[in-house]
PDB file of C-alpha atoms in Angstrom:
ATOM      1  CA  UNK A  21      82.079 107.290 127.878  1.00 51.00           C
ATOM      2  CA  UNK A  22      80.853 105.769 131.144  1.00 46.00           C
ATOM      3  CA  UNK A  23      82.537 102.650 132.536  1.00 44.00           C
ATOM      4  CA  UNK A  24      80.845 100.260 134.936  1.00 40.00           C
ATOM      5  CA  UNK A  25      81.324  96.730 136.206  1.00 37.00           C
ATOM      6  CA  UNK A  26      78.337  94.365 135.922  1.00 35.00           C
ATOM      7  CA  UNK A  27      78.840  90.880 137.375  1.00 34.00           C
ATOM      8  CA  UNK A  28      82.580  91.272 136.906  1.00 36.00           C
ATOM      9  CA  UNK A  29      82.326  92.293 133.221  1.00 39.00           C
ATOM     10  CA  UNK A  30      83.456  95.671 131.944  1.00 45.00           C
ATOM     11  CA  UNK A  31      80.587  97.564 130.317  1.00 49.00           C
ATOM     12  CA  UNK A  32      81.266 100.559 128.081  1.00 57.00           C
ATOM     13  CA  UNK A  33      78.285 102.896 127.867  1.00 52.00           C
ATOM     14  CA  UNK A  34      77.975 105.821 125.512  1.00 55.00           C
ATOM     15  CA  UNK A  35      78.410 109.182 127.216  1.00 48.00           C
ATOM     16  CA  UNK A  36      76.033 112.084 126.557  1.00 47.00           C
ATOM     17  CA  UNK A  37      76.707 113.685 123.196  1.00 49.00           C
ATOM     18  CA  UNK A  38      78.226 117.135 122.895  1.00 50.00           C
ATOM     19  CA  UNK A  39      76.265 120.081 121.619  1.00 53.00           C
ATOM     20  CA  UNK A  40      75.677 120.214 117.890  1.00 62.00           C
ATOM     21  CA  UNK A  41      77.984 122.205 115.640  1.00 73.00           C
ATOM     22  CA  UNK A  42      80.926 122.057 118.049  1.00 82.00           C
ATOM     23  CA  UNK A  43      84.141 122.834 116.122  1.00 91.00           C
ATOM     24  CA  UNK A  44      86.221 119.795 115.213  1.00 92.00           C
ATOM     25  CA  UNK A  45      89.633 119.391 116.897  1.00 94.00           C
ATOM     26  CA  UNK A  46      92.490 121.086 115.073  1.00 92.00           C
ATOM     27  CA  UNK A  47      95.519 119.111 116.237  1.00 95.00           C
ATOM     28  CA  UNK A  48      98.096 118.624 113.468  1.00 95.00           C
ATOM     29  CA  UNK A  49      97.968 115.113 112.058  1.00 95.00           C
ATOM     30  CA  UNK A  50     100.788 112.953 113.464  1.00 97.00           C
ATOM     31  CA  UNK A  51     103.576 111.804 111.168  1.00 97.00           C
ATOM     32  CA  UNK A  52     103.790 108.186 110.034  1.00 96.00           C
ATOM     33  CA  UNK A  53     106.707 107.720 112.437  1.00 97.00           C
ATOM     34  CA  UNK A  54     104.650 109.076 115.340  1.00 98.00           C
ATOM     35  CA  UNK A  55     101.733 106.835 114.394  1.00 98.00           C
ATOM     36  CA  UNK A  56     103.973 103.769 114.262  1.00 98.00           C
ATOM     37  CA  UNK A  57     105.473 104.640 117.644  1.00 98.00           C
ATOM     38  CA  UNK A  58     101.975 105.036 119.116  1.00 98.00           C
ATOM     39  CA  UNK A  59     100.899 101.643 117.787  1.00 98.00           C
ATOM     40  CA  UNK A  60     104.035  99.917 119.058  1.00 97.00           C
ATOM     41  CA  UNK A  61     103.652 101.502 122.509  1.00 98.00           C
ATOM     42  CA  UNK A  62     100.289  99.795 122.904  1.00 98.00           C
ATOM     43  CA  UNK A  63     101.288  96.606 121.047  1.00 98.00           C
ATOM     44  CA  UNK A  64     104.089  96.055 123.575  1.00 97.00           C
ATOM     45  CA  UNK A  65     101.442  95.435 126.255  1.00 97.00           C
ATOM     46  CA  UNK A  66     100.632  92.197 124.415  1.00 97.00           C
ATOM     47  CA  UNK A  67      96.831  92.360 124.530  1.00 97.00           C
ATOM     48  CA  UNK A  68      94.074  93.579 122.174  1.00 97.00           C
ATOM     49  CA  UNK A  69      92.861  97.157 122.319  1.00 97.00           C
ATOM     50  CA  UNK A  70      89.218  98.207 122.420  1.00 97.00           C
ATOM     51  CA  UNK A  71      89.378 102.017 122.451  1.00 97.00           C
ATOM     52  CA  UNK A  72      91.683 104.996 122.453  1.00 98.00           C
ATOM     53  CA  UNK A  73      91.992 107.626 125.146  1.00 97.00           C
ATOM     54  CA  UNK A  74      88.951 109.466 126.448  1.00 94.00           C
ATOM     55  CA  UNK A  75      90.174 113.068 126.337  1.00 94.00           C
ATOM     56  CA  UNK A  76      89.826 114.318 122.750  1.00 97.00           C
ATOM     57  CA  UNK A  77      87.070 114.306 120.133  1.00 98.00           C
ATOM     58  CA  UNK A  78      88.431 111.617 117.824  1.00 98.00           C
ATOM     59  CA  UNK A  79      86.735 108.368 116.794  1.00 98.00           C
ATOM     60  CA  UNK A  80      87.983 105.529 114.615  1.00 98.00           C
ATOM     61  CA  UNK A  81      85.700 104.002 111.997  1.00 98.00           C
ATOM     62  CA  UNK A  82      86.954 100.538 111.036  1.00 98.00           C
ATOM     63  CA  UNK A  83      85.745  98.482 108.073  1.00 98.00           C
ATOM     64  CA  UNK A  84      86.235  94.711 107.770  1.00 98.00           C
ATOM     65  CA  UNK A  85      86.249  92.075 105.017  1.00 98.00           C
ATOM     66  CA  UNK A  86      87.416  94.113 102.002  1.00 97.00           C
ATOM     67  CA  UNK A  87      88.616  95.251  99.675  1.00 98.00           C
ATOM     68  CA  UNK A  88      85.529  94.870  97.548  1.00 97.00           C
ATOM     69  CA  UNK A  89      82.898  96.642  95.437  1.00 97.00           C
ATOM     70  CA  UNK A  90      81.869  99.066  98.183  1.00 96.00           C
ATOM     71  CA  UNK A  91      85.313 100.084  99.404  1.00 98.00           C
ATOM     72  CA  UNK A  92      85.980 102.919  96.973  1.00 97.00           C
ATOM     73  CA  UNK A  93      82.535 104.397  97.632  1.00 96.00           C
ATOM     74  CA  UNK A  94      83.240 104.529 101.360  1.00 97.00           C
ATOM     75  CA  UNK A  95      86.641 106.103 100.727  1.00 98.00           C
ATOM     76  CA  UNK A  96      85.021 108.710  98.471  1.00 98.00           C
ATOM     77  CA  UNK A  97      82.601 109.618 101.269  1.00 97.00           C
ATOM     78  CA  UNK A  98      85.395 109.801 103.836  1.00 97.00           C
ATOM     79  CA  UNK A  99      87.341 112.137 101.567  1.00 98.00           C
ATOM     80  CA  UNK A 100      84.353 114.494 101.287  1.00 97.00           C
ATOM     81  CA  UNK A 101      84.603 115.161 105.021  1.00 97.00           C
ATOM     82  CA  UNK A 102      88.382 115.050 105.348  1.00 97.00           C
ATOM     83  CA  UNK A 103      88.133 111.895 107.457  1.00 98.00           C
ATOM     84  CA  UNK A 104      90.312 108.771 107.540  1.00 98.00           C
ATOM     85  CA  UNK A 105      89.367 105.155 108.265  1.00 98.00           C
ATOM     86  CA  UNK A 106      91.037 101.827 108.972  1.00 98.00           C
ATOM     87  CA  UNK A 107      90.362  98.872 106.668  1.00 98.00           C
ATOM     88  CA  UNK A 108      90.922  95.323 107.917  1.00 98.00           C
ATOM     89  CA  UNK A 109      91.405  93.309 104.747  1.00 98.00           C
ATOM     90  CA  UNK A 110      91.274  89.678 103.623  1.00 98.00           C
ATOM     91  CA  UNK A 111      94.129  88.469 101.414  1.00 98.00           C
ATOM     92  CA  UNK A 112      91.830  86.384  99.226  1.00 98.00           C
ATOM     93  CA  UNK A 113      90.409  89.654  97.821  1.00 98.00           C
ATOM     94  CA  UNK A 114      93.720  91.243  96.814  1.00 98.00           C
ATOM     95  CA  UNK A 115      93.972  89.710  93.333  1.00 98.00           C
ATOM     96  CA  UNK A 116      90.569  91.130  92.372  1.00 98.00           C
ATOM     97  CA  UNK A 117      90.980  94.548  94.012  1.00 98.00           C
ATOM     98  CA  UNK A 118      94.713  95.412  93.977  1.00 98.00           C
ATOM     99  CA  UNK A 119      94.254  99.094  93.084  1.00 98.00           C
ATOM    100  CA  UNK A 120      91.632  99.539  95.787  1.00 98.00           C
ATOM    101  CA  UNK A 121      94.018  97.989  98.298  1.00 98.00           C
ATOM    102  CA  UNK A 122      96.742 100.428  97.238  1.00 98.00           C
ATOM    103  CA  UNK A 123      94.353 103.349  97.672  1.00 98.00           C
ATOM    104  CA  UNK A 124      93.380 102.139 101.150  1.00 98.00           C
ATOM    105  CA  UNK A 125      97.049 102.001 102.128  1.00 98.00           C
ATOM    106  CA  UNK A 126      97.811 105.398 100.599  1.00 98.00           C
ATOM    107  CA  UNK A 127      94.850 107.414 101.871  1.00 98.00           C
ATOM    108  CA  UNK A 128      93.850 105.570 105.042  1.00 98.00           C
ATOM    109  CA  UNK A 129      95.293 102.765 107.184  1.00 98.00           C
ATOM    110  CA  UNK A 130      95.394  99.020 106.571  1.00 98.00           C
ATOM    111  CA  UNK A 131      95.068  96.192 109.036  1.00 98.00           C
ATOM    112  CA  UNK A 132      95.089  92.464 108.427  1.00 98.00           C
ATOM    113  CA  UNK A 133      91.949  90.321 108.786  1.00 98.00           C
ATOM    114  CA  UNK A 134      93.486  86.956 107.779  1.00 98.00           C
ATOM    115  CA  UNK A 135      93.676  85.419 104.329  1.00 98.00           C
ATOM    116  CA  UNK A 136      90.254  83.793 104.069  1.00 98.00           C
ATOM    117  CA  UNK A 137      88.259  84.860 107.152  1.00 98.00           C
ATOM    118  CA  UNK A 138      88.428  81.528 108.977  1.00 96.00           C
ATOM    119  CA  UNK A 139      87.376  81.163 112.603  1.00 97.00           C
ATOM    120  CA  UNK A 140      90.904  80.946 113.978  1.00 98.00           C
ATOM    121  CA  UNK A 141      90.265  78.894 117.151  1.00 97.00           C
ATOM    122  CA  UNK A 142      88.923  76.103 114.925  1.00 97.00           C
ATOM    123  CA  UNK A 143      92.244  75.736 113.083  1.00 98.00           C
ATOM    124  CA  UNK A 144      95.492  74.050 114.147  1.00 98.00           C
ATOM    125  CA  UNK A 145      98.008  76.603 115.424  1.00 98.00           C
ATOM    126  CA  UNK A 146     100.248  76.473 112.299  1.00 98.00           C
ATOM    127  CA  UNK A 147      97.232  77.266 110.115  1.00 98.00           C
ATOM    128  CA  UNK A 148      96.186  80.109 112.421  1.00 98.00           C
ATOM    129  CA  UNK A 149      99.577  81.748 111.987  1.00 98.00           C
ATOM    130  CA  UNK A 150      99.607  81.044 108.251  1.00 98.00           C
ATOM    131  CA  UNK A 151      96.227  82.762 107.843  1.00 98.00           C
ATOM    132  CA  UNK A 152      97.704  85.934 109.316  1.00 98.00           C
ATOM    133  CA  UNK A 153     101.258  85.811 107.956  1.00 98.00           C
ATOM    134  CA  UNK A 154     100.230  85.023 104.382  1.00 98.00           C
ATOM    135  CA  UNK A 155      97.821  87.937 104.206  1.00 98.00           C
ATOM    136  CA  UNK A 156     100.237  90.387 105.848  1.00 98.00           C
ATOM    137  CA  UNK A 157     103.011  89.441 103.425  1.00 98.00           C
ATOM    138  CA  UNK A 158     100.733  89.842 100.386  1.00 98.00           C
ATOM    139  CA  UNK A 159      99.475  93.237 101.551  1.00 98.00           C
ATOM    140  CA  UNK A 160     102.988  94.526 102.143  1.00 98.00           C
ATOM    141  CA  UNK A 161     104.148  93.226  98.775  1.00 98.00           C
ATOM    142  CA  UNK A 162     101.302  94.918  96.874  1.00 98.00           C
ATOM    143  CA  UNK A 163     101.250  98.237  98.750  1.00 98.00           C
ATOM    144  CA  UNK A 164     104.877  98.593  99.799  1.00 98.00           C
ATOM    145  CA  UNK A 165     103.678  99.596 103.275  1.00 97.00           C
ATOM    146  CA  UNK A 166     104.042  97.735 106.590  1.00 97.00           C
ATOM    147  CA  UNK A 167     100.961  96.252 108.250  1.00 98.00           C
ATOM    148  CA  UNK A 168     100.869  97.225 111.924  1.00 98.00           C
ATOM    149  CA  UNK A 169      97.322  96.181 112.844  1.00 98.00           C
ATOM    150  CA  UNK A 170      95.320  92.960 113.004  1.00 98.00           C
ATOM    151  CA  UNK A 171      91.715  92.039 113.715  1.00 98.00           C
ATOM    152  CA  UNK A 172      90.598  88.439 114.043  1.00 98.00           C
ATOM    153  CA  UNK A 173      87.481  87.288 112.169  1.00 98.00           C
ATOM    154  CA  UNK A 174      84.435  87.278 114.455  1.00 96.00           C
ATOM    155  CA  UNK A 175      86.637  88.776 117.180  1.00 95.00           C
ATOM    156  CA  UNK A 176      87.806  85.225 117.930  1.00 95.00           C
ATOM    157  CA  UNK A 177      91.548  85.081 118.510  1.00 95.00           C
ATOM    158  CA  UNK A 178      93.917  82.744 120.346  1.00 95.00           C
ATOM    159  CA  UNK A 179      96.938  83.040 122.580  1.00 95.00           C
ATOM    160  CA  UNK A 180      99.125  81.659 119.793  1.00 97.00           C
ATOM    161  CA  UNK A 181      98.033  84.415 117.408  1.00 98.00           C
ATOM    162  CA  UNK A 182      98.496  87.109 120.058  1.00 96.00           C
ATOM    163  CA  UNK A 183     102.011  85.837 120.819  1.00 97.00           C
ATOM    164  CA  UNK A 184     102.894  85.956 117.120  1.00 98.00           C
ATOM    165  CA  UNK A 185     101.543  89.495 116.820  1.00 98.00           C
ATOM    166  CA  UNK A 186     103.491  90.640 119.866  1.00 97.00           C
ATOM    167  CA  UNK A 187     106.702  89.222 118.389  1.00 97.00           C
ATOM    168  CA  UNK A 188     106.013  91.132 115.163  1.00 97.00           C
ATOM    169  CA  UNK A 189     105.163  94.308 117.137  1.00 97.00           C
ATOM    170  CA  UNK A 190     101.664  94.290 115.657  1.00 98.00           C
ATOM    171  CA  UNK A 191      98.575  95.430 117.541  1.00 98.00           C
ATOM    172  CA  UNK A 192      95.353  93.445 117.712  1.00 98.00           C
ATOM    173  CA  UNK A 193      92.403  95.845 117.406  1.00 98.00           C
ATOM    174  CA  UNK A 194      88.943  94.940 118.636  1.00 97.00           C
ATOM    175  CA  UNK A 195      86.153  97.514 119.002  1.00 97.00           C
ATOM    176  CA  UNK A 196      84.174  99.649 121.403  1.00 97.00           C
ATOM    177  CA  UNK A 197      80.916  99.267 119.486  1.00 97.00           C
ATOM    178  CA  UNK A 198      79.666  96.687 116.980  1.00 97.00           C
ATOM    179  CA  UNK A 199      77.286  98.284 114.466  1.00 97.00           C
ATOM    180  CA  UNK A 200      75.781  94.827 113.821  1.00 97.00           C
ATOM    181  CA  UNK A 201      75.829  95.386 110.086  1.00 97.00           C
ATOM    182  CA  UNK A 202      77.369  91.937 109.613  1.00 95.00           C
ATOM    183  CA  UNK A 203      74.318  90.454 111.359  1.00 95.00           C
ATOM    184  CA  UNK A 204      71.975  91.997 108.802  1.00 96.00           C
ATOM    185  CA  UNK A 205      70.853  95.004 110.819  1.00 97.00           C
ATOM    186  CA  UNK A 206      68.902  97.635 108.848  1.00 97.00           C
ATOM    187  CA  UNK A 207      70.679 100.891 108.132  1.00 98.00           C
ATOM    188  CA  UNK A 208      68.662 102.698 110.783  1.00 98.00           C
ATOM    189  CA  UNK A 209      69.976 100.377 113.502  1.00 98.00           C
ATOM    190  CA  UNK A 210      73.543 100.530 112.131  1.00 98.00           C
ATOM    191  CA  UNK A 211      73.353 104.312 112.255  1.00 98.00           C
ATOM    192  CA  UNK A 212      71.771 104.450 115.698  1.00 98.00           C
ATOM    193  CA  UNK A 213      74.300 102.074 117.265  1.00 98.00           C
ATOM    194  CA  UNK A 214      77.208 103.949 115.688  1.00 98.00           C
ATOM    195  CA  UNK A 215      75.905 107.368 116.739  1.00 98.00           C
ATOM    196  CA  UNK A 216      75.721 106.196 120.363  1.00 97.00           C
ATOM    197  CA  UNK A 217      79.495 105.922 120.344  1.00 97.00           C
ATOM    198  CA  UNK A 218      80.489 109.211 118.780  1.00 98.00           C
ATOM    199  CA  UNK A 219      82.479 109.600 121.979  1.00 98.00           C
ATOM    200  CA  UNK A 220      86.196 110.238 122.610  1.00 98.00           C
ATOM    201  CA  UNK A 221      88.353 107.263 121.660  1.00 98.00           C
ATOM    202  CA  UNK A 222      85.615 104.978 120.341  1.00 98.00           C
ATOM    203  CA  UNK A 223      86.467 102.312 117.769  1.00 98.00           C
ATOM    204  CA  UNK A 224      83.388 101.396 115.720  1.00 98.00           C
ATOM    205  CA  UNK A 225      83.083  98.115 113.789  1.00 98.00           C
ATOM    206  CA  UNK A 226      81.578  98.309 110.276  1.00 98.00           C
ATOM    207  CA  UNK A 227      81.747  96.354 106.991  1.00 98.00           C
ATOM    208  CA  UNK A 228      81.989  98.492 103.867  1.00 96.00           C
ATOM    209  CA  UNK A 229      80.693  96.001 101.295  1.00 94.00           C
ATOM    210  CA  UNK A 230      77.123  95.955 102.541  1.00 91.00           C
ATOM    211  CA  UNK A 231      74.425  98.163 101.052  1.00 89.00           C
ATOM    212  CA  UNK A 232      72.804  98.920 104.400  1.00 95.00           C
ATOM    213  CA  UNK A 233      76.170 100.020 105.801  1.00 97.00           C
ATOM    214  CA  UNK A 234      76.669 102.475 102.951  1.00 95.00           C
ATOM    215  CA  UNK A 235      73.311 104.100 103.734  1.00 96.00           C
ATOM    216  CA  UNK A 236      74.273 104.409 107.389  1.00 98.00           C
ATOM    217  CA  UNK A 237      77.759 105.770 106.681  1.00 98.00           C
ATOM    218  CA  UNK A 238      76.340 108.472 104.396  1.00 97.00           C
ATOM    219  CA  UNK A 239      74.429 109.789 107.411  1.00 98.00           C
ATOM    220  CA  UNK A 240      76.994 108.970 110.095  1.00 98.00           C
ATOM    221  CA  UNK A 241      79.827 111.066 108.652  1.00 98.00           C
ATOM    222  CA  UNK A 242      77.991 114.420 108.701  1.00 98.00           C
ATOM    223  CA  UNK A 243      76.729 113.627 112.209  1.00 98.00           C
ATOM    224  CA  UNK A 244      80.296 113.032 113.401  1.00 98.00           C
ATOM    225  CA  UNK A 245      81.301 116.428 112.035  1.00 97.00           C
ATOM    226  CA  UNK A 246      78.162 118.133 113.371  1.00 97.00           C
ATOM    227  CA  UNK A 247      79.052 116.984 116.897  1.00 97.00           C
ATOM    228  CA  UNK A 248      82.563 118.376 116.594  1.00 97.00           C
ATOM    229  CA  UNK A 249      84.340 115.031 116.243  1.00 98.00           C
ATOM    230  CA  UNK A 250      86.802 113.851 113.638  1.00 98.00           C
ATOM    231  CA  UNK A 251      87.104 110.318 112.250  1.00 98.00           C
ATOM    232  CA  UNK A 252      90.724 109.172 112.110  1.00 98.00           C
ATOM    233  CA  UNK A 253      92.632 105.938 111.588  1.00 98.00           C
ATOM    234  CA  UNK A 254      93.489 103.720 114.530  1.00 98.00           C
ATOM    235  CA  UNK A 255      97.188 104.740 114.397  1.00 98.00           C
ATOM    236  CA  UNK A 256      96.159 108.407 114.278  1.00 98.00           C
ATOM    237  CA  UNK A 257      93.776 107.843 117.187  1.00 98.00           C
ATOM    238  CA  UNK A 258      96.499 106.277 119.314  1.00 98.00           C
ATOM    239  CA  UNK A 259      98.895 109.128 118.554  1.00 98.00           C
ATOM    240  CA  UNK A 260      96.365 111.957 118.995  1.00 98.00           C
ATOM    241  CA  UNK A 261      94.451 110.501 121.943  1.00 97.00           C
ATOM    242  CA  UNK A 262      96.630 107.782 123.495  1.00 97.00           C
ATOM    243  CA  UNK A 263      95.003 105.413 125.968  1.00 97.00           C
ATOM    244  CA  UNK A 264      96.388 104.818 129.416  1.00 97.00           C
ATOM    245  CA  UNK A 265      98.138 101.435 129.346  1.00 97.00           C
ATOM    246  CA  UNK A 266      96.458 100.379 132.572  1.00 97.00           C
ATOM    247  CA  UNK A 267      93.150 100.987 130.801  1.00 95.00           C
ATOM    248  CA  UNK A 268      94.305  98.814 127.884  1.00 97.00           C
ATOM    249  CA  UNK A 269      95.127  95.935 130.251  1.00 96.00           C
ATOM    250  CA  UNK A 270      91.866  96.342 132.150  1.00 95.00           C
ATOM    251  CA  UNK A 271      89.752  96.338 128.991  1.00 94.00           C
ATOM    252  CA  UNK A 272      91.505  93.241 127.675  1.00 94.00           C
ATOM    253  CA  UNK A 273      91.143  91.466 131.011  1.00 91.00           C
ATOM    254  CA  UNK A 274      87.411  92.053 130.967  1.00 87.00           C
ATOM    255  CA  UNK A 275      87.241  90.947 127.289  1.00 65.00           C
ATOM    256  CA  UNK A 276      84.765  93.707 126.553  1.00 44.00           C
ATOM    257  CA  UNK A 277      83.168  93.199 123.138  1.00 43.00           C
ATOM    258  CA  UNK A 278      85.219  90.143 122.170  1.00 43.00           C
ATOM    259  CA  UNK A 279      85.084  86.395 121.832  1.00 48.00           C
ATOM    260  CA  UNK A 280      88.829  85.923 122.215  1.00 44.00           C
ATOM    261  CA  UNK A 281      89.836  82.343 123.036  1.00 42.00           C
ATOM    262  CA  UNK A 282      92.969  81.271 124.880  1.00 41.00           C
ATOM    263  CA  UNK A 283      94.985  78.460 123.328  1.00 40.00           C
TER     264      UNK A 283
END
């Protein structure tokens, strides 16, 4: 990944891809305790994260707005390749898809995406916190697993939400690359934008309950493997390829790829 400064704004540019058919990394998968420690190390900085380290061939595919009708299909595809993903979920969907939520927590990694996908800066502070806390509590009750990650709808967060997350030792996760599937991009564009960032440490934003995304993912996963990369969860990424904390602060200061609002 190349990093440059344009008019004071951090720009992340995809690095040249590695040769095809490079062997995937063979590091042992970190334990749950090691993953939690890796998340909390970065969460303690008190800012969102946009990418992992840039040394090893791991990428994180992240899927927002579920669980829903497309979630199990995506998980089936991930399993075919031995890959893991991170799902940022909305609490309003849990009653309809409780078993899918449990499978996400068991086989992958869960993050919170608020209860009902409101634009947080438009809400009073108590409602902002309620949107997050209510969904986290419901997820933990249904799955029996702690929620360590959060992503704000539309990438629009506030200082009040970040302070609450820091107190709870939760990490706010943004992204290196937006696939633009939520904007109605065709599958060819979703695939092309995602392939540009099959680079060490990239976090790619997707939405599993969109037909065009499913078409892109079906082609993206074999391409990740062909280039010698492995798709892992965000906690696995941070444990296997930890970012430098100065990098984390710099990325957050530049607000690369986000619409975070201070409040």
